[in-house]
PDB file of C-alpha atoms in Angstrom:
ATOM      1  CA  MET A1076     150.886  63.420 109.943  1.00 53.00           C
ATOM      2  CA  ILE A1077     148.522  64.154 107.040  1.00 59.00           C
ATOM      3  CA  LEU A1078     149.982  67.652 106.722  1.00 61.00           C
ATOM      4  CA  GLU A1079     153.531  66.255 106.696  1.00 62.00           C
ATOM      5  CA  MET A1080     152.617  63.758 103.961  1.00 57.00           C
ATOM      6  CA  LYS A1081     151.042  66.548 101.925  1.00 57.00           C
ATOM      7  CA  GLN A1082     154.128  68.743 102.296  1.00 57.00           C
ATOM      8  CA  ASP A1083     156.347  65.835 101.213  1.00 57.00           C
ATOM      9  CA  ASN A1084     154.158  65.328  98.110  1.00 58.00           C
ATOM     10  CA  LYS A1085     153.208  61.844  99.317  1.00 56.00           C
ATOM     11  CA  LEU A1086     149.515  62.699  98.926  1.00 54.00           C
ATOM     12  CA  MET A1087     148.923  63.521  95.273  1.00 60.00           C
ATOM     13  CA  LYS A1088     145.877  61.719  93.885  1.00 71.00           C
ATOM     14  CA  GLU A1089     145.267  59.471  96.868  1.00 80.00           C
ATOM     15  CA  LEU A1090     141.846  58.954  98.385  1.00 85.00           C
ATOM     16  CA  MET A1091     141.759  58.581 102.166  1.00 87.00           C
ATOM     17  CA  LEU A1092     139.228  56.193 103.731  1.00 86.00           C
ATOM     18  CA  PHE A1093     138.247  56.763 107.374  1.00 85.00           C
ATOM     19  CA  ASP A1094     136.214  54.644 109.778  1.00 80.00           C
ATOM     20  CA  ARG A1095     133.368  56.147 111.800  1.00 76.00           C
ATOM     21  CA  GLY A1096     135.583  57.085 114.756  1.00 73.00           C
ATOM     22  CA  TYR A1097     137.358  59.827 112.781  1.00 71.00           C
ATOM     23  CA  PRO A1098     134.796  62.274 111.335  1.00 72.00           C
ATOM     24  CA  SER A1099     134.672  65.772 112.806  1.00 83.00           C
ATOM     25  CA  GLN A1100     133.969  69.169 111.312  1.00 88.00           C
ATOM     26  CA  GLU A1101     137.551  70.209 112.038  1.00 90.00           C
ATOM     27  CA  LEU A1102     139.114  67.234 110.225  1.00 90.00           C
ATOM     28  CA  ILE A1103     136.751  67.531 107.263  1.00 91.00           C
ATOM     29  CA  ALA A1104     137.513  71.252 106.935  1.00 93.00           C
ATOM     30  CA  GLU A1105     141.278  70.687 107.094  1.00 91.00           C
ATOM     31  CA  LEU A1106     141.172  67.945 104.449  1.00 92.00           C
ATOM     32  CA  ILE A1107     139.114  70.120 102.114  1.00 92.00           C
ATOM     33  CA  LYS A1108     141.507  73.065 102.588  1.00 90.00           C
ATOM     34  CA  MET A1109     144.447  70.763 101.750  1.00 88.00           C
ATOM     35  CA  ASN A1110     142.637  69.451  98.640  1.00 88.00           C
ATOM     36  CA  ILE A1111     142.764  65.881  99.940  1.00 89.00           C
ATOM     37  CA  ASN A1112     139.972  63.596  98.762  1.00 91.00           C
ATOM     38  CA  PHE A1113     138.334  61.509 101.462  1.00 92.00           C
ATOM     39  CA  VAL A1114     135.486  59.132 102.255  1.00 92.00           C
ATOM     40  CA  MET A1115     134.435  58.777 105.903  1.00 90.00           C
ATOM     41  CA  ARG A1116     131.857  56.635 107.596  1.00 88.00           C
ATOM     42  CA  LEU A1117     129.591  58.623 109.902  1.00 86.00           C
ATOM     43  CA  LYS A1118     127.988  57.661 113.174  1.00 80.00           C
ATOM     44  CA  ASN A1119     124.206  57.736 112.985  1.00 70.00           C
ATOM     45  CA  SER A1120     124.084  60.863 115.144  1.00 71.00           C
ATOM     46  CA  THR A1121     126.585  62.908 113.078  1.00 72.00           C
ATOM     47  CA  PHE A1122     125.011  65.756 111.043  1.00 74.00           C
ATOM     48  CA  ARG A1123     121.587  64.226 111.760  1.00 71.00           C
ATOM     49  CA  LYS A1124     119.802  67.584 111.619  1.00 71.00           C
ATOM     50  CA  LYS A1125     121.356  68.444 108.242  1.00 74.00           C
ATOM     51  CA  ILE A1126     120.853  65.128 106.422  1.00 76.00           C
ATOM     52  CA  ASN A1127     117.585  64.584 104.550  1.00 70.00           C
ATOM     53  CA  ALA A1128     116.406  61.145 105.605  1.00 69.00           C
ATOM     54  CA  ALA A1129     114.789  60.414 102.221  1.00 75.00           C
ATOM     55  CA  ASN A1130     117.827  61.121 100.027  1.00 83.00           C
ATOM     56  CA  GLN A1131     120.503  58.498  99.462  1.00 88.00           C
ATOM     57  CA  ASP A1132     122.814  60.942  97.676  1.00 90.00           C
ATOM     58  CA  GLN A1133     122.784  64.603  98.706  1.00 91.00           C
ATOM     59  CA  ILE A1134     124.927  67.697  99.235  1.00 91.00           C
ATOM     60  CA  ILE A1135     124.900  69.415 102.634  1.00 90.00           C
ATOM     61  CA  GLN A1136     126.867  72.285 104.139  1.00 90.00           C
ATOM     62  CA  ILE A1137     128.853  72.243 107.356  1.00 89.00           C
ATOM     63  CA  LYS A1138     130.338  75.214 109.180  1.00 89.00           C
ATOM     64  CA  TYR A1139     133.727  75.387 110.872  1.00 91.00           C
ATOM     65  CA  ASN A1140     135.592  78.509 112.025  1.00 92.00           C
ATOM     66  CA  LYS A1141     133.053  80.776 110.299  1.00 90.00           C
ATOM     67  CA  ARG A1142     133.594  79.086 106.914  1.00 94.00           C
ATOM     68  CA  ILE A1143     131.067  76.998 104.983  1.00 94.00           C
ATOM     69  CA  TYR A1144     132.078  73.699 103.359  1.00 94.00           C
ATOM     70  CA  ASP A1145     130.075  71.570 100.940  1.00 94.00           C
ATOM     71  CA  VAL A1146     130.190  67.807 101.456  1.00 94.00           C
ATOM     72  CA  ARG A1147     128.414  64.908  99.801  1.00 94.00           C
ATOM     73  CA  ILE A1148     126.404  62.444 101.886  1.00 91.00           C
ATOM     74  CA  ILE A1149     125.924  58.859 100.659  1.00 91.00           C
ATOM     75  CA  LYS A1150     123.508  56.428 102.346  1.00 89.00           C
ATOM     76  CA  PHE A1151     122.879  52.743 101.709  1.00 87.00           C
ATOM     77  CA  HIS A1152     121.758  49.658 103.632  1.00 83.00           C
ATOM     78  CA  LEU A1153     123.889  46.624 104.387  1.00 80.00           C
ATOM     79  CA  GLU A1154     122.499  43.109 104.007  1.00 77.00           C
ATOM     80  CA  SER A1155     122.044  43.112 107.784  1.00 77.00           C
ATOM     81  CA  GLY A1156     119.622  46.027 107.429  1.00 80.00           C
ATOM     82  CA  VAL A1157     121.979  48.516 109.099  1.00 80.00           C
ATOM     83  CA  GLU A1158     122.151  51.900 107.373  1.00 83.00           C
ATOM     84  CA  GLU A1159     125.629  53.026 106.352  1.00 85.00           C
ATOM     85  CA  VAL A1160     126.228  56.790 105.994  1.00 88.00           C
ATOM     86  CA  LEU A1161     129.337  58.166 104.267  1.00 91.00           C
ATOM     87  CA  VAL A1162     130.604  61.723 103.861  1.00 91.00           C
ATOM     88  CA  THR A1163     132.982  62.726 101.064  1.00 94.00           C
ATOM     89  CA  ASN A1164     134.303  65.659  99.054  1.00 94.00           C
ATOM     90  CA  LEU A1165     134.021  63.715  95.774  1.00 93.00           C
ATOM     91  CA  PHE A1166     131.239  65.445  93.846  1.00 94.00           C
ATOM     92  CA  ASP A1167     131.707  63.750  90.465  1.00 92.00           C
ATOM     93  CA  GLU A1168     128.253  62.398  89.566  1.00 89.00           C
ATOM     94  CA  SER A1169     129.814  59.557  87.581  1.00 91.00           C
ATOM     95  CA  ILE A1170     130.866  58.102  90.955  1.00 90.00           C
ATOM     96  CA  THR A1171     127.624  56.409  91.938  1.00 90.00           C
ATOM     97  CA  LEU A1172     126.202  55.159  95.211  1.00 87.00           C
ATOM     98  CA  SER A1173     127.186  51.628  94.167  1.00 88.00           C
ATOM     99  CA  ASP A1174     130.765  52.801  93.552  1.00 90.00           C
ATOM    100  CA  PHE A1175     130.980  54.312  97.029  1.00 89.00           C
ATOM    101  CA  LYS A1176     129.636  51.116  98.557  1.00 85.00           C
ATOM    102  CA  LYS A1177     132.310  49.020  96.828  1.00 86.00           C
ATOM    103  CA  LEU A1178     134.986  51.588  97.634  1.00 84.00           C
ATOM    104  CA  TYR A1179     134.277  51.662 101.351  1.00 79.00           C
ATOM    105  CA  PHE A1180     134.272  47.877 101.616  1.00 80.00           C
ATOM    106  CA  MET A1181     137.840  47.894 100.279  1.00 81.00           C
ATOM    107  CA  ARG A1182     138.735  48.749 103.880  1.00 79.00           C
ATOM    108  CA  TRP A1183     137.828  45.217 104.934  1.00 78.00           C
ATOM    109  CA  GLY A1184     141.342  43.878 104.351  1.00 80.00           C
ATOM    110  CA  ILE A1185     142.682  46.509 106.741  1.00 82.00           C
ATOM    111  CA  GLU A1186     140.096  45.567 109.367  1.00 81.00           C
ATOM    112  CA  ILE A1187     141.151  41.923 109.089  1.00 84.00           C
ATOM    113  CA  LYS A1188     144.791  42.914 109.669  1.00 86.00           C
ATOM    114  CA  TYR A1189     143.827  44.995 112.721  1.00 85.00           C
ATOM    115  CA  ASP A1190     141.869  42.032 114.085  1.00 87.00           C
ATOM    116  CA  GLU A1191     144.904  39.798 113.598  1.00 87.00           C
ATOM    117  CA  LEU A1192     147.278  42.195 115.352  1.00 89.00           C
ATOM    118  CA  LYS A1193     144.978  43.163 118.221  1.00 89.00           C
ATOM    119  CA  ASN A1194     143.144  39.916 118.969  1.00 87.00           C
ATOM    120  CA  ARG A1195     145.271  37.072 117.610  1.00 85.00           C
ATOM    121  CA  LEU A1196     148.770  38.437 118.279  1.00 85.00           C
ATOM    122  CA  GLU A1197     147.719  40.748 121.154  1.00 87.00           C
ATOM    123  CA  ILE A1198     149.900  43.636 119.990  1.00 90.00           C
ATOM    124  CA  GLU A1199     148.460  45.828 122.783  1.00 90.00           C
ATOM    125  CA  ASN A1200     149.457  43.303 125.429  1.00 90.00           C
ATOM    126  CA  PHE A1201     152.946  44.180 126.702  1.00 90.00           C
ATOM    127  CA  THR A1202     155.264  42.150 128.916  1.00 89.00           C
ATOM    128  CA  GLY A1203     156.713  45.274 130.555  1.00 91.00           C
ATOM    129  CA  THR A1204     156.103  48.973 131.103  1.00 90.00           C
ATOM    130  CA  THR A1205     159.438  50.475 130.019  1.00 93.00           C
ATOM    131  CA  LYS A1206     159.917  52.103 126.628  1.00 93.00           C
ATOM    132  CA  ILE A1207     162.284  49.383 125.409  1.00 94.00           C
ATOM    133  CA  ALA A1208     159.968  46.569 126.581  1.00 93.00           C
ATOM    134  CA  ILE A1209     157.003  48.085 124.753  1.00 93.00           C
ATOM    135  CA  GLU A1210     159.020  48.680 121.571  1.00 94.00           C
ATOM    136  CA  GLN A1211     160.433  45.161 121.723  1.00 93.00           C
ATOM    137  CA  ASP A1212     156.966  43.606 122.046  1.00 92.00           C
ATOM    138  CA  PHE A1213     155.540  45.828 119.314  1.00 93.00           C
ATOM    139  CA  TYR A1214     158.215  45.064 116.722  1.00 92.00           C
ATOM    140  CA  ALA A1215     158.224  41.365 117.640  1.00 87.00           C
ATOM    141  CA  SER A1216     154.474  41.246 116.944  1.00 88.00           C
ATOM    142  CA  ILE A1217     154.890  43.056 113.620  1.00 91.00           C
ATOM    143  CA  TYR A1218     157.734  40.727 112.624  1.00 88.00           C
ATOM    144  CA  LEU A1219     155.673  37.679 113.547  1.00 86.00           C
ATOM    145  CA  SER A1220     152.704  39.064 111.616  1.00 88.00           C
ATOM    146  CA  ASN A1221     154.878  39.429 108.512  1.00 89.00           C
ATOM    147  CA  MET A1222     156.176  35.878 108.878  1.00 86.00           C
ATOM    148  CA  ILE A1223     152.625  34.572 109.268  1.00 86.00           C
ATOM    149  CA  GLU A1224     151.524  36.460 106.156  1.00 87.00           C
ATOM    150  CA  LEU A1225     154.361  34.979 104.087  1.00 87.00           C
ATOM    151  CA  ALA A1226     153.502  31.504 105.354  1.00 87.00           C
ATOM    152  CA  ARG A1227     149.811  32.101 104.653  1.00 87.00           C
ATOM    153  CA  LYS A1228     150.514  32.981 101.014  1.00 88.00           C
ATOM    154  CA  ASP A1229     152.520  29.781 100.598  1.00 87.00           C
ATOM    155  CA  SER A1230     149.835  27.782 102.374  1.00 86.00           C
ATOM    156  CA  ASP A1231     147.018  29.235 100.241  1.00 86.00           C
ATOM    157  CA  GLU A1232     148.932  28.248  97.100  1.00 85.00           C
ATOM    158  CA  PHE A1233     149.476  24.772  98.550  1.00 80.00           C
ATOM    159  CA  VAL A1234     145.756  24.462  99.378  1.00 81.00           C
ATOM    160  CA  ALA A1235     144.757  25.606  95.870  1.00 82.00           C
ATOM    161  CA  PHE A1236     147.109  23.057  94.301  1.00 80.00           C
ATOM    162  CA  GLN A1237     145.732  20.272  96.498  1.00 75.00           C
ATOM    163  CA  ARG A1238     142.130  21.059  95.501  1.00 78.00           C
ATOM    164  CA  LYS A1239     142.506  22.074  91.854  1.00 78.00           C
ATOM    165  CA  ASP A1240     140.813  18.914  90.480  1.00 74.00           C
ATOM    166  CA  LYS A1241     138.178  18.411  93.186  1.00 77.00           C
ATOM    167  CA  ASN A1242     135.419  20.658  91.735  1.00 73.00           C
ATOM    168  CA  ASN A1243     134.500  22.096  95.135  1.00 72.00           C
ATOM    169  CA  LYS A1244     131.575  24.514  95.459  1.00 74.00           C
ATOM    170  CA  TYR A1245     133.832  27.101  97.121  1.00 75.00           C
ATOM    171  CA  GLU A1246     137.458  28.041  96.924  1.00 78.00           C
ATOM    172  CA  TYR A1247     139.435  27.170 100.036  1.00 77.00           C
ATOM    173  CA  LYS A1248     141.965  29.060 102.137  1.00 83.00           C
ATOM    174  CA  THR A1249     144.295  28.568 105.081  1.00 84.00           C
ATOM    175  CA  ASN A1250     142.804  28.219 108.553  1.00 84.00           C
ATOM    176  CA  PHE A1251     144.520  31.156 110.226  1.00 83.00           C
ATOM    177  CA  ASN A1252     144.263  29.810 113.777  1.00 83.00           C
ATOM    178  CA  ILE A1253     145.835  26.497 112.786  1.00 84.00           C
ATOM    179  CA  LEU A1254     148.621  28.362 110.980  1.00 86.00           C
ATOM    180  CA  ILE A1255     149.459  30.434 114.069  1.00 83.00           C
ATOM    181  CA  GLY A1256     149.491  27.343 116.262  1.00 82.00           C
ATOM    182  CA  SER A1257     151.761  25.464 113.861  1.00 82.00           C
ATOM    183  CA  LEU A1258     154.215  28.352 113.600  1.00 82.00           C
ATOM    184  CA  LYS A1259     154.229  28.724 117.382  1.00 75.00           C
ATOM    185  CA  ASP A1260     155.401  25.135 117.702  1.00 74.00           C
ATOM    186  CA  LYS A1261     157.916  25.101 114.856  1.00 82.00           C
ATOM    187  CA  LEU A1262     159.161  28.614 114.038  1.00 81.00           C
ATOM    188  CA  ILE A1263     161.964  28.827 116.621  1.00 83.00           C
ATOM    189  CA  MET A1264     163.037  25.281 115.842  1.00 87.00           C
ATOM    190  CA  MET A1265     163.217  26.177 112.157  1.00 86.00           C
ATOM    191  CA  TYR A1266     165.341  29.272 112.833  1.00 83.00           C
ATOM    192  CA  LEU A1267     167.779  27.363 115.036  1.00 89.00           C
ATOM    193  CA  GLU A1268     168.234  24.573 112.487  1.00 91.00           C
ATOM    194  CA  GLU A1269     171.513  25.107 110.612  1.00 91.00           C
ATOM    195  CA  SER A1270     170.817  22.623 107.822  1.00 94.00           C
ATOM    196  CA  PRO A1271     168.879  24.229 104.906  1.00 92.00           C
ATOM    197  CA  ARG A1272     167.499  20.810 103.970  1.00 94.00           C
ATOM    198  CA  LYS A1273     166.106  20.227 107.466  1.00 93.00           C
ATOM    199  CA  ARG A1274     164.702  23.775 107.629  1.00 91.00           C
ATOM    200  CA  ASN A1275     162.855  23.199 104.376  1.00 91.00           C
ATOM    201  CA  LYS A1276     161.558  19.894 105.709  1.00 91.00           C
ATOM    202  CA  ILE A1277     160.166  21.587 108.851  1.00 90.00           C
ATOM    203  CA  TYR A1278     158.507  24.274 106.734  1.00 88.00           C
ATOM    204  CA  LYS A1279     157.020  21.721 104.350  1.00 87.00           C
ATOM    205  CA  ASP A1280     155.614  19.784 107.307  1.00 87.00           C
ATOM    206  CA  ILE A1281     153.939  22.989 108.537  1.00 85.00           C
ATOM    207  CA  MET A1282     152.358  23.587 105.116  1.00 84.00           C
ATOM    208  CA  GLU A1283     151.071  20.021 104.908  1.00 83.00           C
ATOM    209  CA  LYS A1284     149.622  20.151 108.427  1.00 82.00           C
ATOM    210  CA  VAL A1285     147.889  23.466 107.807  1.00 83.00           C
ATOM    211  CA  SER A1286     146.488  22.391 104.430  1.00 80.00           C
ATOM    212  CA  ARG A1287     144.629  19.516 106.101  1.00 79.00           C
ATOM    213  CA  SER A1288     142.550  22.061 108.051  1.00 79.00           C
ATOM    214  CA  ASP A1289     141.680  24.448 105.215  1.00 77.00           C
ATOM    215  CA  ILE A1290     138.328  26.245 105.267  1.00 77.00           C
ATOM    216  CA  PRO A1291     135.934  27.388 102.498  1.00 78.00           C
ATOM    217  CA  ILE A1292     135.766  31.000 101.339  1.00 72.00           C
ATOM    218  CA  ARG A1293     132.091  31.974 101.474  1.00 66.00           C
ATOM    219  CA  PRO A1294     131.533  35.144  99.417  1.00 63.00           C
ATOM    220  CA  ASP A1295     129.693  38.172 100.839  1.00 56.00           C
ATOM    221  CA  ARG A1296     129.735  36.732 104.335  1.00 57.00           C
ATOM    222  CA  GLN A1297     129.420  39.375 107.047  1.00 55.00           C
ATOM    223  CA  ASN A1298     129.740  39.207 110.802  1.00 55.00           C
ATOM    224  CA  SER A1299     127.826  41.465 113.141  1.00 54.00           C
ATOM    225  CA  ARG A1300     129.800  44.073 115.078  1.00 53.00           C
ATOM    226  CA  ILE A1301     130.480  43.138 118.689  1.00 54.00           C
ATOM    227  CA  LYS A1302     130.773  46.015 121.151  1.00 55.00           C
ATOM    228  CA  LYS A1303     133.868  45.731 123.300  1.00 57.00           C
ATOM    229  CA  PHE A1304     135.152  47.555 126.369  1.00 52.00           C
ATOM    230  CA  ALA A1305     138.777  48.663 126.085  1.00 53.00           C
ATOM    231  CA  ARG A1306     139.458  49.245 129.773  1.00 56.00           C
ATOM    232  CA  GLY A1307     141.442  46.496 131.489  1.00 58.00           C
ATOM    233  CA  LYS A1308     141.754  44.317 128.415  1.00 65.00           C
ATOM    234  CA  TYR A1309     145.195  43.013 129.381  1.00 64.00           C
ATOM    235  CA  LYS A1310     147.268  42.733 132.522  1.00 61.00           C
ATOM    236  CA  THR A1311     150.994  43.428 132.291  1.00 56.00           C
ATOM    237  CA  ASN A1312     153.220  40.373 132.129  1.00 54.00           C
ATOM    238  CA  LYS A1313     150.318  38.034 131.303  1.00 56.00           C
ATOM    239  CA  LYS A1314     150.950  37.784 127.566  1.00 60.00           C
ATOM    240  CA  ARG A1315     150.637  34.385 125.939  1.00 60.00           C
ATOM    241  CA  SER A1316     153.861  32.786 124.732  1.00 52.00           C
ATOM    242  CA  LEU A1317     153.163  33.522 121.075  1.00 54.00           C
TER     243      LEU A1317
END
């Protein structure tokens, strides 16, 4: 897919960010050969013998198919004390360790979306085993996710308006679980309602209900990673109604 995007000129000045499940000497070599800039998170065991433990910013060499490639290794510690190790082909010294730290954490929004799709909407949980059943469930989950996101934007604006003169310590946002539950109860009813006035009334009621359960946004809050086992996560035809 990366090669196809490159051939279609869809990868010009883009920087690709990869989680720690992706790095391999083969992938790194291919990206360098295609002149694609990247930043990848490494597992603690990756390139361990090559990385100098004392250096936070260093250049190492890796070998693939009898060719040598230079890569830059960036190391820093999270607030939890866990060491984060990144590999990149960006050698510009004006891009500092702090810049890489901020850059990698820009992935967080993507992780939140994955969590929503996989754990809240159970996109991997299918009601059938045929191709059409799987496609139907997949696109229904994506459609619902888009509808939830639109409603969340409206709800966040509603919450901000409700609290604009309250001088709270934190900003507030929509409680995502409450939003999903409210849409589950009202979304179909809203679609089936032919009167625009009544549809708007249903939607407004949802926004008002959700805004009463808003939650504070606590900056720089981090949750520890929980190890999960993928095998047997769902049983066919046991998907929740939403």
